[in-house]
Short mmCIF file of C-alpha atoms in Angstrom, two decimals:
data_model
loop_
_atom_site.label_atom_id
_atom_site.label_comp_id
_atom_site.label_asym_id
_atom_site.label_seq_id
_atom_site.Cartn_x
_atom_site.Cartn_y
_atom_site.Cartn_z
CA MET M 1 12.89 -22.14 18.72
CA LYS M 2 11.34 -18.71 19.25
CA ARG M 3 13.40 -17.31 16.36
CA LEU M 4 12.15 -20.08 14.03
CA GLY M 5 8.54 -19.35 15.02
CA THR M 6 8.96 -15.64 14.32
CA GLY M 7 10.54 -16.38 10.94
CA LEU M 8 7.65 -18.67 10.02
CA VAL M 9 5.12 -15.99 10.93
CA VAL M 10 6.95 -13.47 8.74
CA VAL M 11 6.95 -15.87 5.77
CA VAL M 12 3.23 -16.62 6.18
CA VAL M 13 2.40 -12.91 6.37
CA MET M 14 4.49 -12.14 3.28
CA VAL M 15 2.75 -14.88 1.28
CA ALA M 16 -0.68 -13.66 2.41
CA LEU M 17 0.11 -10.07 1.44
CA THR M 18 1.42 -11.17 -1.94
CA LEU M 19 -1.70 -13.24 -2.62
CA ALA M 20 -3.96 -10.37 -1.55
CA GLY M 21 -2.26 -8.09 -4.06
CA ALA M 22 -2.37 -10.70 -6.82
CA ALA M 23 -6.09 -11.22 -6.28
CA LEU M 24 -6.79 -7.78 -7.68
CA ALA M 25 -7.11 -7.86 -11.47
CA GLY M 26 -4.76 -5.36 -13.07
CA ALA M 27 -2.89 -4.76 -9.82
CA THR M 28 0.66 -3.42 -9.84
CA THR M 29 2.53 -3.76 -6.57
CA TYR M 30 4.83 -0.78 -6.08
CA ALA M 31 6.11 -1.42 -2.56
CA GLY M 32 6.65 -4.52 -0.46
CA PRO M 33 5.84 -6.80 0.99
CA GLN M 34 8.25 -5.34 3.51
CA GLN M 35 8.59 -4.10 7.06
CA TRP M 36 7.70 -0.41 7.28
CA ALA M 37 9.34 2.29 9.39
CA GLN M 38 7.44 5.31 10.70
CA ASN M 39 7.08 8.06 8.04
CA GLN M 40 8.34 5.74 5.29
CA GLY M 41 6.56 6.25 1.97
CA ALA M 42 6.52 4.81 -1.52
CA GLY M 43 5.07 5.78 -4.89
CA SER M 44 4.04 4.05 -8.08
CA SER M 45 4.82 5.16 -11.60
CA PHE M 46 2.61 7.84 -13.17
CA SER M 47 -0.37 6.66 -15.26
CA SER M 48 -3.78 7.94 -16.33
CA GLY M 49 -5.10 4.40 -15.83
CA TRP M 50 -4.75 4.08 -12.07
CA LYS M 51 -8.14 4.06 -10.34
CA TYR M 52 -7.53 2.39 -6.95
CA ASN M 53 -4.66 2.54 -4.48
CA TYR M 54 -4.26 -0.04 -1.68
CA PHE M 55 -2.05 -0.49 1.38
CA PHE M 56 -2.34 -4.11 2.58
CA LYS M 57 -1.07 -4.63 6.15
CA ASN M 58 -0.53 -7.67 8.35
CA GLY M 59 -3.36 -6.61 10.66
CA SER M 60 -5.32 -3.65 11.94
CA GLY M 61 -3.94 -1.02 14.29
CA HIS M 62 -1.17 0.20 11.97
CA ASP M 63 -1.67 3.86 11.00
CA SER M 64 -1.17 4.48 7.27
CA THR M 65 -2.16 6.82 4.44
CA VAL M 66 -2.91 6.25 0.76
CA THR M 67 -3.43 8.96 -1.84
CA PHE M 68 -3.02 9.87 -5.49
CA ILE M 69 -0.59 12.60 -6.59
CA ASP M 70 -1.21 14.32 -9.94
CA ASN M 71 1.71 15.13 -12.25
CA VAL M 72 0.84 18.83 -12.83
CA THR M 73 0.46 20.44 -9.39
CA TYR M 74 1.69 17.42 -7.39
CA SER M 75 -1.36 17.84 -5.16
CA TRP M 76 -2.75 14.97 -3.11
CA HIS M 77 -6.21 13.68 -4.10
CA ALA M 78 -8.66 11.25 -2.46
CA THR M 79 -6.41 10.87 0.58
CA VAL M 80 -7.42 8.28 3.20
CA ARG M 81 -5.74 7.67 6.57
CA ASN M 82 -6.76 4.91 8.96
CA THR M 83 -5.64 1.89 10.99
CA SER M 84 -7.57 -0.81 9.09
CA SER M 85 -5.79 -3.91 7.83
CA THR M 86 -6.40 -2.60 4.30
CA THR M 87 -6.34 1.12 3.60
CA TYR M 88 -7.59 2.06 0.15
CA THR M 89 -8.78 4.96 -1.94
CA TYR M 90 -10.09 5.53 -5.45
CA TRP M 91 -9.97 8.40 -7.93
CA PHE M 92 -11.70 7.86 -11.26
CA ALA M 93 -10.45 11.07 -12.93
CA SER M 94 -8.49 10.57 -16.16
CA ASN M 95 -5.61 12.74 -14.85
CA VAL M 96 -2.09 11.35 -15.00
CA LYS M 97 -1.34 10.39 -11.40
CA ARG M 98 0.66 8.07 -9.20
CA GLY M 99 -0.32 6.12 -6.14
CA HIS M 100 1.44 6.99 -2.92
CA CYS M 101 1.38 5.13 0.39
CA ARG M 102 2.88 6.12 3.73
CA ALA M 103 3.36 4.38 7.05
CA ASN M 104 2.47 6.71 9.92
CA SER M 105 3.44 4.11 12.52
CA ALA M 106 6.37 1.71 12.64
CA TYR M 107 7.25 -1.96 12.56
CA PHE M 108 4.53 -3.68 10.59
CA TRP M 109 4.56 -5.70 7.37
CA GLY M 110 2.69 -4.49 4.33
CA SER M 111 2.58 -3.81 0.61
CA CYS M 112 1.10 -1.13 -1.64
CA ALA M 113 -0.55 -1.61 -5.03
CA VAL M 114 -2.39 0.43 -7.65
CA VAL M 115 -5.13 -0.97 -9.87
CA ASN M 116 -6.44 0.07 -13.30
#
């Protein structure tokens, strides 16, 4: 019975994370929903249109980072690191860039998305 309860919680969290990402107009999910390992990262495609980058997590207390990486120097821009349930950043420059998210702690569910 405990296994069934855990499975149900995972399904509910995955649906909630998917709906949170879909609620953002113009959102493109580039990672997840999935369980994250410590130091695991993911990146979106490159675009000059990306303005916001989000990491949606199944609760607060999970350390993560979001940033934008430009396609010329591959430098990180507008980097944010925190333990909030949603970590986000924005960079309104017209540079070609990609969103990047990284889990700094392990064993939580989450997804990453960029928005025009």
